[in-house]
XYZ file of C-alpha atoms in Angstrom:
464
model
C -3.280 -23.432 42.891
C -5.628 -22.557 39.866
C -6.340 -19.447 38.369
C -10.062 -19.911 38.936
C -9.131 -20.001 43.104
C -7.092 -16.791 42.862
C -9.282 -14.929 40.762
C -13.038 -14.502 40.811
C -14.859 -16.182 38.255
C -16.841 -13.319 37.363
C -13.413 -11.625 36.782
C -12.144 -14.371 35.047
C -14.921 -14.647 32.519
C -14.616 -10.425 32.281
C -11.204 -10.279 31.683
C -11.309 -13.695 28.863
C -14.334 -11.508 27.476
C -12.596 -8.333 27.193
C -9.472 -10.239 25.486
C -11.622 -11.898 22.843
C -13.193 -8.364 21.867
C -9.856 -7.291 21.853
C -8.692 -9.784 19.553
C -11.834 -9.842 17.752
C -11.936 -5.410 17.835
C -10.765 -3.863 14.819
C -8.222 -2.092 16.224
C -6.446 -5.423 16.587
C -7.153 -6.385 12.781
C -5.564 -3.110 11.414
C -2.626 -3.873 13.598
C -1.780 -7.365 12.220
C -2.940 -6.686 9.103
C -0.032 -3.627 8.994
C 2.709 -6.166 10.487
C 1.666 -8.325 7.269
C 1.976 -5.923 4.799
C 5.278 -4.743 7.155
C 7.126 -8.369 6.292
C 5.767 -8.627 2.705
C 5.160 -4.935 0.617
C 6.973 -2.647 3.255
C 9.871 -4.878 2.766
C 9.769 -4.805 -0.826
C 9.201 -1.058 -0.974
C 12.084 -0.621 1.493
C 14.016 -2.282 -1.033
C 12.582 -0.483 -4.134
C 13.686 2.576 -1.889
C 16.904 1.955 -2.455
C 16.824 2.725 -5.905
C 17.083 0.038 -8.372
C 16.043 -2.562 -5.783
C 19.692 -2.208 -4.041
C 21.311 -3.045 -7.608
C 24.237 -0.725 -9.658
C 22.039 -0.452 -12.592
C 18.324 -0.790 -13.102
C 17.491 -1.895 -16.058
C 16.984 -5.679 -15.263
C 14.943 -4.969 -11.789
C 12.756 -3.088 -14.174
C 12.283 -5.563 -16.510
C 11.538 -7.889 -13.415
C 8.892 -5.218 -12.316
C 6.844 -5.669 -16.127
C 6.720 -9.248 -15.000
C 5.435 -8.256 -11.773
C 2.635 -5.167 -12.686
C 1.643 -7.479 -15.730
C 0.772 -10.301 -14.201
C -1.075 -7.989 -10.985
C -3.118 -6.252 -13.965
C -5.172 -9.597 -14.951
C -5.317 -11.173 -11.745
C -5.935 -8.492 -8.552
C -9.705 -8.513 -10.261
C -9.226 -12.672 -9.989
C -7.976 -12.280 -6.327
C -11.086 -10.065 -5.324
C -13.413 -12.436 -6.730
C -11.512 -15.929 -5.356
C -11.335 -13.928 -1.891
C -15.238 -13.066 -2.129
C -15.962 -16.853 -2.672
C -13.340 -18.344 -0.321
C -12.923 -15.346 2.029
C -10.024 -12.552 2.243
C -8.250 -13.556 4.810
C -7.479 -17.053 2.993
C -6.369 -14.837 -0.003
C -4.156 -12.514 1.984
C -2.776 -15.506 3.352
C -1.656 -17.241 -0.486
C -0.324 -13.412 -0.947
C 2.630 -14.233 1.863
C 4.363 -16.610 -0.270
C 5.653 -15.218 -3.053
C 7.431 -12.487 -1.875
C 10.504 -14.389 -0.385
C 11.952 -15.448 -3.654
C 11.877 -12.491 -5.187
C 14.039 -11.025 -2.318
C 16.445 -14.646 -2.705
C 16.146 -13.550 -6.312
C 17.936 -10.192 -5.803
C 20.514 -11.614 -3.420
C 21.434 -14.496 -6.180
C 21.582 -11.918 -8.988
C 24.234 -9.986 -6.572
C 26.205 -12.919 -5.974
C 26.200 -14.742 -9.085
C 24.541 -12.844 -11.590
C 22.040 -15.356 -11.930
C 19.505 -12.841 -14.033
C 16.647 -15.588 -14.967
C 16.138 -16.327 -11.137
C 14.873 -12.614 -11.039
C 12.189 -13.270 -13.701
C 11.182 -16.160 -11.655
C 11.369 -14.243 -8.243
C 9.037 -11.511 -10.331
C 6.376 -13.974 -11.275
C 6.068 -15.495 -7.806
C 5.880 -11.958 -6.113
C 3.135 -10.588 -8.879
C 1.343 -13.650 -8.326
C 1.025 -13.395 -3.847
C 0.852 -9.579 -4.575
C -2.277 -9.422 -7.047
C -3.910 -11.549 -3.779
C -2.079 -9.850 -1.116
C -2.445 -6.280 -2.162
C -6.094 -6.202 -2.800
C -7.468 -8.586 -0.012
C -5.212 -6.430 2.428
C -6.979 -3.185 0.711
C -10.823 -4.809 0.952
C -9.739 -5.997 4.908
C -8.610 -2.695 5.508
C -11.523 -0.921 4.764
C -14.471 -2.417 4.972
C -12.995 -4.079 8.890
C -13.426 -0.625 10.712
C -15.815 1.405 11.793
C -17.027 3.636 9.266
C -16.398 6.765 11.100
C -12.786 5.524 11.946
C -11.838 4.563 7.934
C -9.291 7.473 7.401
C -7.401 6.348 10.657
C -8.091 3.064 11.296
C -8.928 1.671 7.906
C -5.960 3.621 6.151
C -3.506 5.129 8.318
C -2.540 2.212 11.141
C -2.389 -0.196 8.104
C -0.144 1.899 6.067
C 1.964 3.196 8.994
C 3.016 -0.146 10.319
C 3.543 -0.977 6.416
C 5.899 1.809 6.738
C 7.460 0.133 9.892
C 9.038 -2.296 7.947
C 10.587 -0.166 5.791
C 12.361 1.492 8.833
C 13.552 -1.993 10.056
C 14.627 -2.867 6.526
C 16.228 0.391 6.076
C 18.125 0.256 9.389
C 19.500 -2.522 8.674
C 20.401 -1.841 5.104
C 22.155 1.693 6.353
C 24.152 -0.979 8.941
C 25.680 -3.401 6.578
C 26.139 -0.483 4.256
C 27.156 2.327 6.425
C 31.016 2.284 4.207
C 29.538 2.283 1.170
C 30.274 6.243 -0.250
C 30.385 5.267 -4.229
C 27.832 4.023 -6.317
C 27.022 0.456 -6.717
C 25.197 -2.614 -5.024
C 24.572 -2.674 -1.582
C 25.791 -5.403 0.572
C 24.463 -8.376 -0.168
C 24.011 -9.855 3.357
C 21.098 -6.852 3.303
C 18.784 -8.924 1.412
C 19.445 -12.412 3.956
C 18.454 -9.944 6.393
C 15.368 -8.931 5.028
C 14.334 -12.534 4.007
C 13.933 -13.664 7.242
C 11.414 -10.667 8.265
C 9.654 -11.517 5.230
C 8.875 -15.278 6.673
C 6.938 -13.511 9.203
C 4.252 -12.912 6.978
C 2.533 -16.030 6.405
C 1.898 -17.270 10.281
C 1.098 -13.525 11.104
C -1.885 -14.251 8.926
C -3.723 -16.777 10.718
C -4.707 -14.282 13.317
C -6.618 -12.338 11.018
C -10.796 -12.904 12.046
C -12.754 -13.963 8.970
C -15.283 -10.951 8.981
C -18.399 -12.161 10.783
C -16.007 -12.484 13.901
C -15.272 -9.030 13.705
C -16.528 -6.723 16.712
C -17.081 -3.278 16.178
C -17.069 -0.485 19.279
C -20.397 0.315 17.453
C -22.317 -2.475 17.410
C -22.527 -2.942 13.587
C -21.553 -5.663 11.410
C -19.271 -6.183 8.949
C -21.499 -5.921 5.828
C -20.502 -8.768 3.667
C -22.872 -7.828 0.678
C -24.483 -10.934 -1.237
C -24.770 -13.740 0.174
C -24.800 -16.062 -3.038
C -20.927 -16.418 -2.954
C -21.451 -18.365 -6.296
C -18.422 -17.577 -9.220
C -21.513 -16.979 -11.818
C -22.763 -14.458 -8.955
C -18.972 -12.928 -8.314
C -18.615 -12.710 -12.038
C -21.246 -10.241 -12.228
C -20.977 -8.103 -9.396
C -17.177 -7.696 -10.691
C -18.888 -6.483 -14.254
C -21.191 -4.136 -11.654
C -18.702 -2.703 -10.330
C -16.447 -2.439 -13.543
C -18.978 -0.236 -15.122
C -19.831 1.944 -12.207
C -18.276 5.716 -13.616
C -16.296 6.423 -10.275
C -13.839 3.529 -10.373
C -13.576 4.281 -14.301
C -12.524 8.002 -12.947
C -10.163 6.764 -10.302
C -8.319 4.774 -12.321
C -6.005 7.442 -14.593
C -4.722 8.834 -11.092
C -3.787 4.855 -9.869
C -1.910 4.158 -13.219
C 0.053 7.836 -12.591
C 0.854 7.642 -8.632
C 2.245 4.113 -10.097
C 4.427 5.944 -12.602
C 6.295 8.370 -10.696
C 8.555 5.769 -8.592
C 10.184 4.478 -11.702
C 12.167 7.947 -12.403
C 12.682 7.805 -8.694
C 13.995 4.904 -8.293
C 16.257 5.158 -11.084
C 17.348 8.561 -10.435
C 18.493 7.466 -6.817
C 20.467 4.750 -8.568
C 22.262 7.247 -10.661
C 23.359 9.983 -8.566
C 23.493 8.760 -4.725
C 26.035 6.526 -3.357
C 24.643 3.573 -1.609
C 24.879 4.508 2.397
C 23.015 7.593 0.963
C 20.299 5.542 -0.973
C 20.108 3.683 2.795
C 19.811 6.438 4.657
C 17.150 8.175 2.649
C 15.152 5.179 2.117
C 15.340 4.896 6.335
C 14.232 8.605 6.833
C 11.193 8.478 4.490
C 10.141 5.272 5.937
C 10.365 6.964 9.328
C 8.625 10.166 8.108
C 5.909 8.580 5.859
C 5.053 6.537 9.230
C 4.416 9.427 11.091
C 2.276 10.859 7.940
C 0.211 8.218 7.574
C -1.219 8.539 11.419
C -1.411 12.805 10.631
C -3.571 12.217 7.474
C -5.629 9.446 8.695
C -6.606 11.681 11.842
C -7.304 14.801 9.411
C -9.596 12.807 6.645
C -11.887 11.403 10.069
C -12.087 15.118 11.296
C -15.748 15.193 11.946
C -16.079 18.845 11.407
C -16.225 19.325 7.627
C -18.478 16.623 5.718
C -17.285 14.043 4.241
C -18.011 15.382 0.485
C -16.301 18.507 1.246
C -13.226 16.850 2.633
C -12.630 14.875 -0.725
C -13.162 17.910 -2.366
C -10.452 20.307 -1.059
C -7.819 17.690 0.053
C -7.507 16.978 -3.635
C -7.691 20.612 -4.839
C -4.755 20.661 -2.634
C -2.771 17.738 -3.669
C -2.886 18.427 -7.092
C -1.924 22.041 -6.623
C 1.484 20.453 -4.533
C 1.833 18.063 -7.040
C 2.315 20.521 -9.768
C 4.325 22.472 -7.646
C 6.662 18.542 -7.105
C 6.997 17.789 -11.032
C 8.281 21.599 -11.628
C 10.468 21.334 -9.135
C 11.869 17.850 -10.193
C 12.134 18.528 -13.654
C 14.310 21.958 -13.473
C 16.372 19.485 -10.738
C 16.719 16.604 -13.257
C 17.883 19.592 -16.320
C 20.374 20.729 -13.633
C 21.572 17.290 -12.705
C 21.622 16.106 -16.861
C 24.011 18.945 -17.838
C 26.910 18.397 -15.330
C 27.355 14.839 -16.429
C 28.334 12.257 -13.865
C 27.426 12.848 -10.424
C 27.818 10.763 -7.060
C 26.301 12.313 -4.411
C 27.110 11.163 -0.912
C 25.767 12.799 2.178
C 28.695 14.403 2.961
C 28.068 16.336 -0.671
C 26.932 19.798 -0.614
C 24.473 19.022 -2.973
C 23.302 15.992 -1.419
C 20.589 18.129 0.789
C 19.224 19.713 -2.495
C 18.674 16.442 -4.493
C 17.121 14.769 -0.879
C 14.609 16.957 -0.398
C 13.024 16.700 -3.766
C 12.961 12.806 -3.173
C 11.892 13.446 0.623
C 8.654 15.795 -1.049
C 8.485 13.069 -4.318
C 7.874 10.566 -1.161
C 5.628 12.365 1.081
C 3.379 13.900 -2.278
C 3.015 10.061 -3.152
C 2.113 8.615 0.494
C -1.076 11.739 0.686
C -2.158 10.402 -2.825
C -2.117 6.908 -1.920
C -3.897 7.125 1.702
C -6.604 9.898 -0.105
C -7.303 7.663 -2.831
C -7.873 4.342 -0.662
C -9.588 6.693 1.680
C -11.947 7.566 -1.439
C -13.042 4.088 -2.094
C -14.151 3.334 1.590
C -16.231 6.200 1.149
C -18.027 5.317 -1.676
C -18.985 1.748 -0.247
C -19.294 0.394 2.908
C -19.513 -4.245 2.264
C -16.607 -6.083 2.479
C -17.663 -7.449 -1.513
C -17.837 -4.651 -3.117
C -14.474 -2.967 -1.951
C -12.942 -6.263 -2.384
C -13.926 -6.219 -6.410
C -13.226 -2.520 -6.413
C -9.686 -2.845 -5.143
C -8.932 -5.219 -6.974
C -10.021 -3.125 -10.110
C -8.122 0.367 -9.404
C -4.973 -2.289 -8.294
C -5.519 -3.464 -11.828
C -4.879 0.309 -12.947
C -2.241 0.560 -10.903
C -0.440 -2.228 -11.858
C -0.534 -1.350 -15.597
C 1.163 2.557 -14.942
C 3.637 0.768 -12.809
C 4.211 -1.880 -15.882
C 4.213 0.998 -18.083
C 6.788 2.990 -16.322
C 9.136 -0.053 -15.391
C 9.314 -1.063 -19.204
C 10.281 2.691 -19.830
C 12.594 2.820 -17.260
C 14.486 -0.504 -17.929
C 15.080 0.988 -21.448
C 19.193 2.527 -21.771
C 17.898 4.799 -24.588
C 14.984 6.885 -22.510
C 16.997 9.653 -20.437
C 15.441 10.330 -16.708
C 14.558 13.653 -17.798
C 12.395 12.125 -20.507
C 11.152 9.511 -17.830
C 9.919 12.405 -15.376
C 7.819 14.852 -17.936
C 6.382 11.583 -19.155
C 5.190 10.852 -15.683
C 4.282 14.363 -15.006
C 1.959 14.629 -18.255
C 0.155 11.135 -16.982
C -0.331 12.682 -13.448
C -1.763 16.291 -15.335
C -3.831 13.857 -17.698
C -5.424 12.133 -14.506
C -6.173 15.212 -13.044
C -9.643 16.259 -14.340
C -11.270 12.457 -13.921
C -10.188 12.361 -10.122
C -11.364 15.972 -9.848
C -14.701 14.357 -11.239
C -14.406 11.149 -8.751
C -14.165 13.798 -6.231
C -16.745 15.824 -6.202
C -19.190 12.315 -6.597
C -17.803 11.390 -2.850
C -20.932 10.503 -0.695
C -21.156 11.918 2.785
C -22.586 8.259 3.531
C -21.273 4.992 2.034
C -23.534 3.535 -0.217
C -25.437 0.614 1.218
C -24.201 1.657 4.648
C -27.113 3.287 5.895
C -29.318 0.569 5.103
C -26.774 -2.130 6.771
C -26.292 0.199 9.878
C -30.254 0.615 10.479
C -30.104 -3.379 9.707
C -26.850 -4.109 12.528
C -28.842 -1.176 14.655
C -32.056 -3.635 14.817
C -29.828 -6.678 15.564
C -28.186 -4.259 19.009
C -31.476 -3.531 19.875
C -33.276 -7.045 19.607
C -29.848 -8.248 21.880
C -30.560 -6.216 24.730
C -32.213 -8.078 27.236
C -35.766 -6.294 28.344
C -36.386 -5.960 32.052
C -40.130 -7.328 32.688
């Protein structure tokens, strides 16, 4: 017996139609779009969690981070205009490839001290992650609704993201749950974390290209110009380049980049490695449950969206002062009794884990309020595409920056951490500035949203 016999047909088509918006909705986007960047950058952060990418010392996974950031700071500006041309979703799916053998890289280097496979492993991962991390950003949020950006757009993307740090984590804490001393975590972590990571590239293909997209409100996707022509790319890329807010944004990219160098290396230092696991599963867990909380707050509907910007950052830059103080009368502390292994069973392990739980948390409200910045400033899928791939430039560079620093013996952690809290102080008036030029309506958006309004109207069918 057929389907068709046992259900109606009219049913039948209903429910086929209500699966396709489903899979079409942009609900549904966000969602695979976070279990991508869950296989591919939430593993690799769950890693860099760890301190050191899992390592005893890290000097040479900082080194392999320079090759990373320098190669994102030329090409995430390539990536946005290849994925204007060719699409995003094509772009986010070459940005699932390379970050396998950096993960093989760090297993090898483990085992058998093989230190040139990390270089290698580097260049492949900055290569997938200049295309992965800014067509993920432009899918992100220009997909949604543009009431729904802060939770939608941001949030569920960076949430799941956060997912796969809590899987990677858990199973880290596992293989490592023995491991009270300093030193390298178990190396059967990183075989572990491979395979989740070759979930990334067939997750892709279910992402819609954008004029497939269905919105609960009707509207399009707005996909900007239509010449997709390099010459035409080219210069929107030098239009957007010389527009003043993205110029202002990027000083406070290039310092929320700088700050997890000093972390990572100070986990390295003082924790033992079932404590580096367990931290790096608790702020997974916690920054998950952030994400959603912020997301929700920055679509409140009751303050304007100019306002919001505003205050949120008056606020995080007050906290953020508030972080490096704390952190640098810590890392003074920690500096003049020498040695120090902390385990969780130490006294002082609950002191030196909540500055890295608020170091965490301070970073995750920067990084959702900034991305939640730049959907509010434009609304086409083109033009956040170029301008992510811009302010990932930035960020790649203070990541390079602080990874060069930090794989150097000579520079002392305390040196490290008032270096990155002078770049965060230094960033502070320009985002102030970037701020207060937040829209309470995307540019372009009204004019695409009276356009998609038209095209909801002329669809409904007129009774004679």
């Amino acid at each position: 017996m057929s389907l068709s016999e046992v259900v109606p047909e009219q049913e039948l088509v209903s429910f086929k139609e209500k699966l396709r918006r489903f899979y079409r909705g942009t609900l549904f986007q966000v969602i695979i779009l976070g279990m991508i960047s869950f296989t591919q950058p939430g593993i690799w952060s769950a890693i860099s969690n760890l301190g050191a990418g899992g390592q005893a010392e890290p000097y040479v996974v900082n080194n392999s981070y320079v090759v990373t950031f320098g190669i994102m700071i030329f090409l995430s500006p390539v990536a946005a205009i290849i994925g204007n041309i060719v699409g995003m979703r094509w772009v986010l799916m070459f940005g699932t490839i390379g970050y396998v053998p950096y993960s093989a890289a760090l297993y090898c280097n483990t085992v058998y001290g093989t230190q040139w496979f990390m270089l290698f492993g580097a260049a492949t991962c900055g290569l997938s992650a200049s295309a992965l991390w800014t067509a993920e950003a432009a899918i992100a949020v220009s997909y949604p609704e543009p009431a729904k950006r802060g939770l939608n757009a941001v949030a569920i993307w960076l949430a799941i993201n956060k997912i796969g740090g809590i899987a990677a984590s858990a199973v880290t804490l596992a293989l490592n749950i023995n491991g009270q001393q300093k030193g390298n975590i178990d190396p059967k972590t990183y075989l572990a974390l491979i395979g989740l990571q070759c979930l990334g590239l067939p997750l892709s293909f279910l992402i819609s290209p954008p004029e497939k997209v269905i919105r609960e409100d009707g509207t399009k996707v707005s996909m900007g110009n239509p010449d997709r022509s390099l010459k035409t790319q080219i210069f929107a890329l030098g239009k957007v380049f010389k527009r003043k807010e993205v110029w202002l944004l990027i000083p406070v990219f290039i310092s929320n980049g700088w700050g997890g160098t000093y972390n990572g290396n100070f986990m390295a230092a003082y924790f033992s490695v079932r404590s580096r696991a367990l931290l790096s599963f608790l702020n997974s867990a916690v920054l998950a449950i952030l994400d959603i909380v912020i997301g929700r707050t920055l679509d409140l509907k009751r303050f304007r969206r100019s306002l919001k910007a505003r205050y949120t950052w008056l606020i995080i830059t007050a906290l953020f002062s508030a972080m490096w103080i704390w952190t640098i009368v810590l890392q003074i502390d920690f500096a003049s009794k020498g040695s120090i292994s902390l385990d969780w069973t130490d006294s002082r392990f609950s002191y030196a884990a909540g500055n890295n739980f608020f170091f965490k948390i301070l970073g995750e409200v920067i990084f959702v309020w900034v991305y939640w910045i730049i959907g509010t400033y434009d609304s086409d899928i083109d033009t956040l595409a170029l301008t992510s791939g811009i302010v990932r430039s930035g960020e790649s560079l203070g990541q390079t920056l602080s990874s060069k620093v930090g794989s150097l013996k000579k520079v002392t952690l305390l040196t490290n951490i008032i270096v990155a809290a002078i770049v965060f102080w230094a960033s502070v008036p320009t985002t102030t500035w970037a701020s207060w030029l937040v829209p309470d309506v995307p540019h372009s958006s009204l004019e695409e949203e009276d356009r998609s309004a038209d095209e909801v109207v002329a669809a409904i069918p007129v009774k004679a």
